[in-house]
Every structure is written in C-alpha cells, then in structure tokens.
CSV table of N, CA, C and O in Angstrom, one decimal:
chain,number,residue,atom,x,y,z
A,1,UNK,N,105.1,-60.9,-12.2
A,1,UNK,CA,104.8,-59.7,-12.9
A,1,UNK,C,104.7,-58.5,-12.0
A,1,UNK,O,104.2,-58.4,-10.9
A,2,UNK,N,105.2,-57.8,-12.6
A,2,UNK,CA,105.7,-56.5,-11.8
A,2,UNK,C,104.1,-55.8,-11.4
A,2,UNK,O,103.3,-56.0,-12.4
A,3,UNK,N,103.4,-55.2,-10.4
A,3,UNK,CA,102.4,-54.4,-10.6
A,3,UNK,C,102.2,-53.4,-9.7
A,3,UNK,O,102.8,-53.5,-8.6
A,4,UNK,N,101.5,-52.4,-10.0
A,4,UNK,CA,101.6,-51.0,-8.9
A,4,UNK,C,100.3,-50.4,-9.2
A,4,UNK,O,100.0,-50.0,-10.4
A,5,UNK,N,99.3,-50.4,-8.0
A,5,UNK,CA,97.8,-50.0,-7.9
A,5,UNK,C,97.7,-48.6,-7.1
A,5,UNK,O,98.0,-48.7,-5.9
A,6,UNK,N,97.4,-47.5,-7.5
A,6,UNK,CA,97.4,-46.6,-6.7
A,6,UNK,C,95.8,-46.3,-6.4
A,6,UNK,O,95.0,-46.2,-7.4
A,7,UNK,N,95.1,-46.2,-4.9
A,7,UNK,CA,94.5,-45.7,-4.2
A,7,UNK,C,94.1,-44.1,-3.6
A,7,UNK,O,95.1,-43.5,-3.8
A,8,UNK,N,93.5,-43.7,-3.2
A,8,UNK,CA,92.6,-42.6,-2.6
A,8,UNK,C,92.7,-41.6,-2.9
A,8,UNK,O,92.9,-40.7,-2.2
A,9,UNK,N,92.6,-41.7,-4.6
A,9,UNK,CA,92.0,-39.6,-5.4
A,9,UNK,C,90.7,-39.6,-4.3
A,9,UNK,O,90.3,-40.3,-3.4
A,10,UNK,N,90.3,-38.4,-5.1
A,10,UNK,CA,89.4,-38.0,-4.7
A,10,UNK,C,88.8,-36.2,-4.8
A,10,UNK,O,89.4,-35.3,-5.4
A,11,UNK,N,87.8,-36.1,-4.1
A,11,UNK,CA,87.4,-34.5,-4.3
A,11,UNK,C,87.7,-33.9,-2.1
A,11,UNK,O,87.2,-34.3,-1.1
A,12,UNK,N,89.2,-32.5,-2.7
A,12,UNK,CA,89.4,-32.1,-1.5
A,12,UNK,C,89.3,-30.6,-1.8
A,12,UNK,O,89.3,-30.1,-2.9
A,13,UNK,N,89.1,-30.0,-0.7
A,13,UNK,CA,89.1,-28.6,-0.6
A,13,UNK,C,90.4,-28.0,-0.6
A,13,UNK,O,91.4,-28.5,-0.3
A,14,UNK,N,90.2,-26.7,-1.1
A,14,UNK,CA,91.5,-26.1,-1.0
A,14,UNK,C,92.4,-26.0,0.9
A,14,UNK,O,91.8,-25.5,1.8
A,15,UNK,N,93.7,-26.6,1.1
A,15,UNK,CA,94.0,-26.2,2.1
A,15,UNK,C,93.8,-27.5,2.6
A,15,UNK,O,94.3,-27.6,3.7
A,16,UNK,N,93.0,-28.9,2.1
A,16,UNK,CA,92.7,-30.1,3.0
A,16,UNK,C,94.0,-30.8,2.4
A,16,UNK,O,94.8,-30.3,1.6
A,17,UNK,N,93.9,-32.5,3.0
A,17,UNK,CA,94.8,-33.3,3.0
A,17,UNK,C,94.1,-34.7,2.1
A,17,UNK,O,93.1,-35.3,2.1
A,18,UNK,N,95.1,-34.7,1.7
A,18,UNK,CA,95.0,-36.5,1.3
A,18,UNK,C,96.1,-37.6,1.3
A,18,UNK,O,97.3,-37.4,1.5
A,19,UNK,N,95.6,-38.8,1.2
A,19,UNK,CA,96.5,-39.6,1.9
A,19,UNK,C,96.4,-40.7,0.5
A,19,UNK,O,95.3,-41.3,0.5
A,20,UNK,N,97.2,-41.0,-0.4
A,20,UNK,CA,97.2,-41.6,-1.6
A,20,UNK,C,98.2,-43.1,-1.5
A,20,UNK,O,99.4,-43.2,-1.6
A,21,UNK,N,97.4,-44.0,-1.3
A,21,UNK,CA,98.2,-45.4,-1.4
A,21,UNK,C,99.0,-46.0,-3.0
A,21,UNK,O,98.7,-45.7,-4.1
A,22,UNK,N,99.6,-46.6,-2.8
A,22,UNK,CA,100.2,-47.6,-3.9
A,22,UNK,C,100.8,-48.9,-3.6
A,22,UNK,O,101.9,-49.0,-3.3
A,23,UNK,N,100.1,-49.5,-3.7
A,23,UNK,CA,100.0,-51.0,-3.1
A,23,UNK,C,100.7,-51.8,-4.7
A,23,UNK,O,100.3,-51.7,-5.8
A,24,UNK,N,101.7,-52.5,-4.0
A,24,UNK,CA,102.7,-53.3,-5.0
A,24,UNK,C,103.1,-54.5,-5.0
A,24,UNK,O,103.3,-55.1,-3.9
A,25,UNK,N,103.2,-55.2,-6.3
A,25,UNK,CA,103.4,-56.7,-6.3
A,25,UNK,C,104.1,-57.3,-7.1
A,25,UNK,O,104.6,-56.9,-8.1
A,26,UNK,N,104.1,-58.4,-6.8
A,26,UNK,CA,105.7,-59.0,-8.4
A,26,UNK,C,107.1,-58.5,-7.5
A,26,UNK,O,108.0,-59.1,-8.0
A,27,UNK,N,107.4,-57.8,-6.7
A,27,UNK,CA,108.5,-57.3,-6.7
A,27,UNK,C,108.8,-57.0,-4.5
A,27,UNK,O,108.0,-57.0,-3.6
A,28,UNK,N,110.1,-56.8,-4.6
A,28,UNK,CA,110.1,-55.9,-3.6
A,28,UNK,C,110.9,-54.8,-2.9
A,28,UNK,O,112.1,-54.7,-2.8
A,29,UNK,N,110.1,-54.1,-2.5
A,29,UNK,CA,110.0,-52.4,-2.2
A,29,UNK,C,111.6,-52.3,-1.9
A,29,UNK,O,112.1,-51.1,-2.0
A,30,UNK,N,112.8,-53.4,-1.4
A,30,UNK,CA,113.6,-53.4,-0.9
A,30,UNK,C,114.6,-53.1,-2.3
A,30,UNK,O,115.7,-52.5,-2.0
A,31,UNK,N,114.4,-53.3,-3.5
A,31,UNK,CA,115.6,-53.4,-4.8
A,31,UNK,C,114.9,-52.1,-5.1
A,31,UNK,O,115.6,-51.3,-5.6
A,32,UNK,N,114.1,-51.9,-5.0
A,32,UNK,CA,112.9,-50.8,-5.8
A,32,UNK,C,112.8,-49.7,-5.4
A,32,UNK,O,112.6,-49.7,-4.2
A,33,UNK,N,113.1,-47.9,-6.3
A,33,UNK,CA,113.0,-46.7,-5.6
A,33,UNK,C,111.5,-46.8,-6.3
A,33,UNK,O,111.3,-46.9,-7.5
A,34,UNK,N,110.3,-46.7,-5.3
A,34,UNK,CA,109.2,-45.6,-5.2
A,34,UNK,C,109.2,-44.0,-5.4
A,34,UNK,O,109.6,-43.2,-4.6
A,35,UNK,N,108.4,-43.8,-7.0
A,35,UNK,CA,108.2,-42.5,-7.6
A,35,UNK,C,106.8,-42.2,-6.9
A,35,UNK,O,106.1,-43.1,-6.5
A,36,UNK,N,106.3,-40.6,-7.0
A,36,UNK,CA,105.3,-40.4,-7.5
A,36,UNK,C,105.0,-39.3,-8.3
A,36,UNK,O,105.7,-38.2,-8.1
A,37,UNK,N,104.2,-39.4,-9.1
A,37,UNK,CA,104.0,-38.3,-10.4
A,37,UNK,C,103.1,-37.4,-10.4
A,37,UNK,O,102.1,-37.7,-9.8
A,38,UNK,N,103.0,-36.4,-10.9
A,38,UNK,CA,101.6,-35.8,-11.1
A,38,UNK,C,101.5,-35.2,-12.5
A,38,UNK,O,102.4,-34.5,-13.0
A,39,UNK,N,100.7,-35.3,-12.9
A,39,UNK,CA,100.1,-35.2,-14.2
A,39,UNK,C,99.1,-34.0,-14.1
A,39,UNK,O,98.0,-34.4,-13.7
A,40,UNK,N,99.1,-32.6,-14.4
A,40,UNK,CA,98.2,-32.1,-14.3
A,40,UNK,C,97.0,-31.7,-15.8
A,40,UNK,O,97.7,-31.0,-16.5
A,41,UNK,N,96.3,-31.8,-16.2
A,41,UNK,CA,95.4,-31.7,-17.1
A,41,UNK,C,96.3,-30.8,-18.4
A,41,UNK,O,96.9,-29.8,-18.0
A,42,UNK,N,96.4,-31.0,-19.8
A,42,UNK,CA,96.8,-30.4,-20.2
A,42,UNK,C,98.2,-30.5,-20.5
A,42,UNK,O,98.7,-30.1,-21.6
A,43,UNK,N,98.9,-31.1,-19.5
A,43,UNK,CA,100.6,-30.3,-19.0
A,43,UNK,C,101.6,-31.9,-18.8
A,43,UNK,O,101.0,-32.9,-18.4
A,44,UNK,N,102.6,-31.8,-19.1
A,44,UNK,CA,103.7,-33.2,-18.7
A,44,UNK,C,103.7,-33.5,-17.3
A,44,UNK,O,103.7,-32.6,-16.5
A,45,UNK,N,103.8,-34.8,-17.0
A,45,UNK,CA,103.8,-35.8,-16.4
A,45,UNK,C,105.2,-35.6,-15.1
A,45,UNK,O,106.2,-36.1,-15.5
A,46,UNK,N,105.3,-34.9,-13.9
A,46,UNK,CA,106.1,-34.5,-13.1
A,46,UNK,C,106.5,-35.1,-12.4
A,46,UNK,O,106.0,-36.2,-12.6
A,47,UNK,N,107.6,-35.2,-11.3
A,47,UNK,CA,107.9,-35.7,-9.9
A,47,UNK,C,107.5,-34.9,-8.9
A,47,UNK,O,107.4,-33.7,-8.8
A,48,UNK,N,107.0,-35.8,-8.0
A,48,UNK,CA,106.7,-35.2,-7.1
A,48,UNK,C,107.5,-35.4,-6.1
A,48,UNK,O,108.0,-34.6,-5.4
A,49,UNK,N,107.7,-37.0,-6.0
A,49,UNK,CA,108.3,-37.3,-4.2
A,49,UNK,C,109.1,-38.7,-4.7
A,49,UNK,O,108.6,-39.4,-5.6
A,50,UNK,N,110.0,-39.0,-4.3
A,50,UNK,CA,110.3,-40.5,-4.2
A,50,UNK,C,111.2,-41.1,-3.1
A,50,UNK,O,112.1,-40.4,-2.8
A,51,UNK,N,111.2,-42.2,-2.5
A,51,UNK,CA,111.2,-42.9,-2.0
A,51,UNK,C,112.6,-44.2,-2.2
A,51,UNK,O,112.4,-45.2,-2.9
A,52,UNK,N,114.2,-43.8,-1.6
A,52,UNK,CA,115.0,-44.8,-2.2
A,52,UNK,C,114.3,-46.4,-1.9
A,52,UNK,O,113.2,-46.5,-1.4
A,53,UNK,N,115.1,-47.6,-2.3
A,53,UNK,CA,114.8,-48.8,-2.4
A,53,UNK,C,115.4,-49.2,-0.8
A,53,UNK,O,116.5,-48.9,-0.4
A,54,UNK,N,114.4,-50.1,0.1
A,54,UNK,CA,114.8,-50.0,1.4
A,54,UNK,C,114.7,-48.7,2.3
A,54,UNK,O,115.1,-48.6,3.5
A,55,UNK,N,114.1,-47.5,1.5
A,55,UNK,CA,114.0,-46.3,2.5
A,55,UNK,C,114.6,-45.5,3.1
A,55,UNK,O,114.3,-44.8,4.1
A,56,UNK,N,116.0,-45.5,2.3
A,56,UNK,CA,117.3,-45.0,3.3
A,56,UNK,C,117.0,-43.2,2.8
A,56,UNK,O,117.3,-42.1,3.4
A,57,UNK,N,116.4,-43.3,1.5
A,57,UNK,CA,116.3,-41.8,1.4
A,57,UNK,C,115.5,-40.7,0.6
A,57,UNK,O,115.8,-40.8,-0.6
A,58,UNK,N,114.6,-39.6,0.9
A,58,UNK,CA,114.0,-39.0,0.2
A,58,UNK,C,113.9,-38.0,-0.7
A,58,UNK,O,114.0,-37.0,0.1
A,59,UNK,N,113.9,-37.5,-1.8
A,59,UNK,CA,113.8,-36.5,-2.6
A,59,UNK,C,112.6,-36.0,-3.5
A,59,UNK,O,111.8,-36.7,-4.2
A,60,UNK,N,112.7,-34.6,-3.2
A,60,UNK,CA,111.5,-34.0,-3.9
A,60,UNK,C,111.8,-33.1,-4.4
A,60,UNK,O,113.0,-33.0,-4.8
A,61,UNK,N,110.8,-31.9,-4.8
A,61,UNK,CA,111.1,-30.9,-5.6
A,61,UNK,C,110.9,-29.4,-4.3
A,61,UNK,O,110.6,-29.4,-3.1
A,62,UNK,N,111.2,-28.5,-4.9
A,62,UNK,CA,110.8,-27.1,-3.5
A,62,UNK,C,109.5,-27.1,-3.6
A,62,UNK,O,108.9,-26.7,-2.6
A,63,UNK,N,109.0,-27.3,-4.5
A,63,UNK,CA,107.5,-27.1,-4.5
A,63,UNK,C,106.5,-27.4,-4.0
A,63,UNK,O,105.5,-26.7,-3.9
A,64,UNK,N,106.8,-29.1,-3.3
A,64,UNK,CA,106.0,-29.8,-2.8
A,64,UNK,C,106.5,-29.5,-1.0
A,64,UNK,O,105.6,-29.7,-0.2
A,65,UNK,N,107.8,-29.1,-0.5
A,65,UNK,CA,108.6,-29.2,0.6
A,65,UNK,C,107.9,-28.7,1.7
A,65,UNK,O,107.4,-27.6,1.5
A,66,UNK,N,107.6,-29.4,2.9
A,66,UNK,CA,106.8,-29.0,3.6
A,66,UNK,C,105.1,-29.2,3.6
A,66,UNK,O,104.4,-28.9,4.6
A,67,UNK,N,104.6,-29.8,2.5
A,67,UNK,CA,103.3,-29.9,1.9
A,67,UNK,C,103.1,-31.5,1.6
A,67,UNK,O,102.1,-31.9,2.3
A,68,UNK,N,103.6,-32.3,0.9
A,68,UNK,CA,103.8,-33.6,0.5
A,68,UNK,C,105.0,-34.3,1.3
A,68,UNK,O,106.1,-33.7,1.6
A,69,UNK,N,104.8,-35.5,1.7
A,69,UNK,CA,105.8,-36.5,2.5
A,69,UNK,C,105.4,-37.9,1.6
A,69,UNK,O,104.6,-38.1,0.7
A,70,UNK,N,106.4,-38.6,2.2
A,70,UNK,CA,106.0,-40.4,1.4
A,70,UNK,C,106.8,-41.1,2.8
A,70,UNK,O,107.9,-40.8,3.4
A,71,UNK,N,106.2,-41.8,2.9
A,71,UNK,CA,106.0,-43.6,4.2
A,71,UNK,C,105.6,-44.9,2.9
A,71,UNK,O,105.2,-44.8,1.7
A,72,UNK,N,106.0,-45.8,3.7
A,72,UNK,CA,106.4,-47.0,3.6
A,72,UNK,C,105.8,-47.9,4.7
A,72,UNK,O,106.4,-48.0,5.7
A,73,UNK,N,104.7,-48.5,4.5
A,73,UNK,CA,104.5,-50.0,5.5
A,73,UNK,C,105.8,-51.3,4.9
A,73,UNK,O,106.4,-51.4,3.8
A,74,UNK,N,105.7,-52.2,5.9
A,74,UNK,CA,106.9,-53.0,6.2
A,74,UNK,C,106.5,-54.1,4.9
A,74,UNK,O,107.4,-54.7,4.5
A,75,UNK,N,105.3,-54.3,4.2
A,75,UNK,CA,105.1,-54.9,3.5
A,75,UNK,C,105.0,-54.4,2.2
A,75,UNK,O,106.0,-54.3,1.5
A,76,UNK,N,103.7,-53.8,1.6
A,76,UNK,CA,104.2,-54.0,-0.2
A,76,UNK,C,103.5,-52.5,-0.3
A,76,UNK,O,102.9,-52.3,-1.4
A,77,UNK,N,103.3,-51.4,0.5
A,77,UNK,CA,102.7,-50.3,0.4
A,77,UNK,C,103.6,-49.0,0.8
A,77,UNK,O,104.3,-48.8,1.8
A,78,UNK,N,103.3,-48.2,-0.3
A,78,UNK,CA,103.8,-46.6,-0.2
A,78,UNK,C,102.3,-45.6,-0.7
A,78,UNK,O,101.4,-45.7,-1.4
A,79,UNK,N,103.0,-44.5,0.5
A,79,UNK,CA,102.2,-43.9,0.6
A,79,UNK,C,102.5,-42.3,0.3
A,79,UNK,O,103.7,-41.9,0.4
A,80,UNK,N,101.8,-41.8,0.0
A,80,UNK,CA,101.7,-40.4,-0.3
A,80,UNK,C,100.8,-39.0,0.8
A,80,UNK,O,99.6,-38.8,1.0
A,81,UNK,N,101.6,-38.7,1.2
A,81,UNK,CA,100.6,-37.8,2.3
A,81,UNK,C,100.7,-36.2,1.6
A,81,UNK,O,101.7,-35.5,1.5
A,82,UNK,N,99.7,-36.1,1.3
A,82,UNK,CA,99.2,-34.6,1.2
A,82,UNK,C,98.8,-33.4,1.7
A,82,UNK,O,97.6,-33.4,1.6
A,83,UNK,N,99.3,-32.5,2.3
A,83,UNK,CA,98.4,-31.8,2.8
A,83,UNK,C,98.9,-30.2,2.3
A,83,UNK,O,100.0,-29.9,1.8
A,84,UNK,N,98.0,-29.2,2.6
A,84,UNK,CA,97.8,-28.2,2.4
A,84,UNK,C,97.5,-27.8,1.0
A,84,UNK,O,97.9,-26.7,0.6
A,85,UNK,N,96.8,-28.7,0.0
A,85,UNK,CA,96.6,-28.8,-1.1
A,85,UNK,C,96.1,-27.6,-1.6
A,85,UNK,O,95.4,-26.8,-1.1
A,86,UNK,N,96.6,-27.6,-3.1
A,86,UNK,CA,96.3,-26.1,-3.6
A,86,UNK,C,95.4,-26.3,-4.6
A,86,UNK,O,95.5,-27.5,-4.7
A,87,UNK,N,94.4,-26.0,-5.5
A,87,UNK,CA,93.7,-25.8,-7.3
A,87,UNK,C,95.1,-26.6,-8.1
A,87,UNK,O,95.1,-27.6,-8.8
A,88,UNK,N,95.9,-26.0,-7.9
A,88,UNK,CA,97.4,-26.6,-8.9
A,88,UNK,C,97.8,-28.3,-8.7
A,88,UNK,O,98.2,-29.1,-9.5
A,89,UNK,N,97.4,-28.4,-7.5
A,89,UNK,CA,97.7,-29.7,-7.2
A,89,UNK,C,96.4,-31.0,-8.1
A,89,UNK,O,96.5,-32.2,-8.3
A,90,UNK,N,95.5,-30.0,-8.5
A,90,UNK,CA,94.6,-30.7,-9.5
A,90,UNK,C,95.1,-31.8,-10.2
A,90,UNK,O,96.2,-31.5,-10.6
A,91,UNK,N,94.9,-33.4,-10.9
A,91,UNK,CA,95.5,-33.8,-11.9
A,91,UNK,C,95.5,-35.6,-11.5
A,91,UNK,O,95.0,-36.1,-10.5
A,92,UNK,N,96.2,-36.2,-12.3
A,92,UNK,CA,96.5,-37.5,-12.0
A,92,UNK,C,97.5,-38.3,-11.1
A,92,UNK,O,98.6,-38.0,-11.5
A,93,UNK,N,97.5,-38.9,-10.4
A,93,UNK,CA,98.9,-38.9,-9.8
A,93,UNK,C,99.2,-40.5,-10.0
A,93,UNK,O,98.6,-41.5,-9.6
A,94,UNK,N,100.2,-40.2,-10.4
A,94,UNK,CA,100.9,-42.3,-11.0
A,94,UNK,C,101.9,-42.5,-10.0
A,94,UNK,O,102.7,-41.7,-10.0
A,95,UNK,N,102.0,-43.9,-9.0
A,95,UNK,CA,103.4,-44.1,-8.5
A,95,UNK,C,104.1,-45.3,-9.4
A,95,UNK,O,103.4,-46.3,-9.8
A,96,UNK,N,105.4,-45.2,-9.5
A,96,UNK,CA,106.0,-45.9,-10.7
A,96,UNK,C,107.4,-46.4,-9.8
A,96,UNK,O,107.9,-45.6,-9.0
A,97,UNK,N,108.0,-47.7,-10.0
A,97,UNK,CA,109.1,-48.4,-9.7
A,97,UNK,C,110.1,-48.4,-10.5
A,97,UNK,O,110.0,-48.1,-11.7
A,98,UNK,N,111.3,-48.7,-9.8
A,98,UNK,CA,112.8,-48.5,-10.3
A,98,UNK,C,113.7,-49.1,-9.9
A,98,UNK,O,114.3,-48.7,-8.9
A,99,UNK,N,114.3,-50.6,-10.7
A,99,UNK,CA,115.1,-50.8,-10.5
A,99,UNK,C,116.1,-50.6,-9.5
A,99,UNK,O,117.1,-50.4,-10.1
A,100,UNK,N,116.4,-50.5,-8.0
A,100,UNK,CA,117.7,-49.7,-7.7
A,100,UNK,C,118.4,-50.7,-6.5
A,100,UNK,O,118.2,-50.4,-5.4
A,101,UNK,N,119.3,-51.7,-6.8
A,101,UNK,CA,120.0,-52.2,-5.6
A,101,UNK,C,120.9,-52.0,-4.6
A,101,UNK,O,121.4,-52.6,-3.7
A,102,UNK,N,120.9,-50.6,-5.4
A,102,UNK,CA,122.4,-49.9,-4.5
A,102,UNK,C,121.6,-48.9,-3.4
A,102,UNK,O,120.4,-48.8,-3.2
A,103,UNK,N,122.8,-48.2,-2.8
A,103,UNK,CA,122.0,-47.4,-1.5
A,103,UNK,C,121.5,-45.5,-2.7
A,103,UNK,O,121.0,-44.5,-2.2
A,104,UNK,N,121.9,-45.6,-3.9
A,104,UNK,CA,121.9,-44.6,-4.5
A,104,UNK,C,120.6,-43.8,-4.2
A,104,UNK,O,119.4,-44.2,-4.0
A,105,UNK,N,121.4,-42.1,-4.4
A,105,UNK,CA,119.3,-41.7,-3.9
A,105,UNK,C,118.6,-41.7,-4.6
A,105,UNK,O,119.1,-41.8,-5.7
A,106,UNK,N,116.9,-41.6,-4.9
A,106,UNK,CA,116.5,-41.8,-5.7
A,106,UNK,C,116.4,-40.9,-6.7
A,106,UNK,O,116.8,-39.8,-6.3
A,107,UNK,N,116.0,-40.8,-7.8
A,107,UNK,CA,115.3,-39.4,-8.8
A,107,UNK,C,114.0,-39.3,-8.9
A,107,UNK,O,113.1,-40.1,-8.5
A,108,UNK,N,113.7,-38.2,-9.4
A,108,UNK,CA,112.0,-37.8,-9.9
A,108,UNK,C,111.9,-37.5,-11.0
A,108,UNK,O,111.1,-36.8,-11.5
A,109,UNK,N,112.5,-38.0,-11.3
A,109,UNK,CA,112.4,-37.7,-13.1
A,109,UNK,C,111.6,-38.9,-13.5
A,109,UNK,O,111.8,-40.1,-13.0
A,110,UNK,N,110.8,-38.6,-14.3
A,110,UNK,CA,109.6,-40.1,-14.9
A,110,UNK,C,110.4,-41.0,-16.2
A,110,UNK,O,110.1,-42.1,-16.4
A,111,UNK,N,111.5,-40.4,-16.9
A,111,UNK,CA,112.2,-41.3,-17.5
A,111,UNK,C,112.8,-42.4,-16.6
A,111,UNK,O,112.9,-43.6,-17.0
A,112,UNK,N,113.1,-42.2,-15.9
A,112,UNK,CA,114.1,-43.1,-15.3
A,112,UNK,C,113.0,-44.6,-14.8
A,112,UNK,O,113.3,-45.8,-14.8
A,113,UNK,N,112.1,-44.0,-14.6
A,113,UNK,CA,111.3,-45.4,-14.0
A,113,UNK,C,110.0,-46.2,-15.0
A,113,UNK,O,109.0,-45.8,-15.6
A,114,UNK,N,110.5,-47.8,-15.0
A,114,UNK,CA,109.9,-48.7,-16.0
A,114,UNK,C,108.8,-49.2,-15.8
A,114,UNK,O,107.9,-49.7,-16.6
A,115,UNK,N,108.7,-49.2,-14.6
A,115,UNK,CA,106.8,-49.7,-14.6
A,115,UNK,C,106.4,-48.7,-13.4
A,115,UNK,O,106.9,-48.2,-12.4
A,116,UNK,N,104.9,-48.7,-13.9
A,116,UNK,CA,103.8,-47.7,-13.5
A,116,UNK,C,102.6,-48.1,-13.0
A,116,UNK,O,102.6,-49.3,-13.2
A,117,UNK,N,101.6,-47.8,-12.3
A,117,UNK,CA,100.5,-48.0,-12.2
A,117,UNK,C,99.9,-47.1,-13.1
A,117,UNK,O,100.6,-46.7,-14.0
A,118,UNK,N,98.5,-46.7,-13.0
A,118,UNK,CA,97.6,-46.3,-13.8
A,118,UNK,C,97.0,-45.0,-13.1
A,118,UNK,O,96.6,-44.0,-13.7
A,119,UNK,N,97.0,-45.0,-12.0
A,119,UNK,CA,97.0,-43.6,-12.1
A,119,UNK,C,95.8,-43.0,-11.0
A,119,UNK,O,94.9,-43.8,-11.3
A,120,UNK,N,95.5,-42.3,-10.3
A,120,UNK,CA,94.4,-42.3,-9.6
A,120,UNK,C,93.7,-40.3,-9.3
A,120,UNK,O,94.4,-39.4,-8.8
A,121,UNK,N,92.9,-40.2,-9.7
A,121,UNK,CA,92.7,-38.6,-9.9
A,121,UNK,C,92.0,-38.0,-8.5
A,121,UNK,O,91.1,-38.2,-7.8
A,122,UNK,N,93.1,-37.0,-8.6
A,122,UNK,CA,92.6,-36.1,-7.3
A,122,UNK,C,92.7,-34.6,-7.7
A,122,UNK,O,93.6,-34.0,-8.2
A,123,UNK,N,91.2,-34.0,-7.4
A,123,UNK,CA,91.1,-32.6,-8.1
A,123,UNK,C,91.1,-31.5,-6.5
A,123,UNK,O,90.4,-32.0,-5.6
A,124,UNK,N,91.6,-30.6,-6.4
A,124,UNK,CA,91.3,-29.8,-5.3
A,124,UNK,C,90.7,-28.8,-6.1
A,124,UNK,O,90.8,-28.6,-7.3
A,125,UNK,N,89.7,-28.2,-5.0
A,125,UNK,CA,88.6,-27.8,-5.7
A,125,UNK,C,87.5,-26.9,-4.2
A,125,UNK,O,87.8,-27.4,-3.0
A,126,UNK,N,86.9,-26.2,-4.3
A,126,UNK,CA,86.1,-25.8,-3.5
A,126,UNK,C,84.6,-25.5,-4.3
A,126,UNK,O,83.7,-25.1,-3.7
C-alpha cells in the first residue's frame, strides 16, 4: 500500500525557513516523481516543486525560484526546503506521488498525481 506522511509545519516568521519532510512507503522513490502542493486557506490546491522519479530533474513555478528547493535521502524521504517565507506562503502543504518510469520531467500540476499524503500546516506569521 502506497503511503506518503508529510512532517514539520509549523509556526515561522516572516523571512524564516522551514524544512518539510515526506517520508514514503509501499513504493519506490526510483518509479515515482515527488510533488509538493500548497493549499492556501480559501484558494485551490497548487504546485510548488517536484522532484523526477530517481532525481534526474527539477521543476517549479517563478514564484517559489530561488526561495523553495527539494532533496532526496537515498532511502524513502523527500524533502522540502523553505526559506525566505512570506504571509502568502501561509496554508497546507501535501506531497503526492506519480507513477513515472521513464526519465520524463516531472509536472506540478495536482491532477496528474494519484496518491497523497494528508497534509501538514505551516502558517508564516509574525
């Protein structure tokens, strides 16, 4: 059974960093592109960053560029690095898997990916 736990919301300051885990199982990170989402209060469910299957390659949006990154430990964990967080960056953030055996790059679009975790809330805030 496929599963995806995401780790370390929390309460940051404007301008601080966070570091958001998603620890995964049933599966491996090698067939699989790593999403992550943000959900802000109110508003549809976004891309933020993702991660191809085996790591060969990254895509995001301009918005996050320079501010958000994503890593990979050699075992069943993706990570989310945050920093310079804004009030906007407020909201839920889900990382979700995807099918992918080929070297193709990945997408950010939330249709494309079938299983999810649940979700972990990080508010910036002062």
């Amino acid at each position: 059974q496929l599963q995806l736990v995401e780790y370390g919301g929390g309460l940051v300051h404007p301008g601080g960093r966070l570091r958001l885990s998603c620890e995964v199982s049933g599966f491996s990170l090698d067939y699989y592109d790593i999403g992550w989402f943000h959900q802000a209060p109110g508003k549809e469910r976004e891309g933020v960053i993702c991660v191809s299957s085996g790591g060969a390659s990254i895509n995001y949006p301009d918005s996050v560029k320079g501010r958000f990154t994503i890593s990979r430990d050699a075992k069943n964990t993706v990570f989310l690095h945050m920093s310079r967080l804004k009030p906007e960056d407020t909201g839920v953030y889900y990382c979700a898997a995807k099918y992918n055996p080929s070297p193709d790059r990945c997408a950010i679009l939330p249709e494309n990916y079938a299983h999810w975790g649940r979700g972990t809330q990080v508010i910036v805030s002062s």
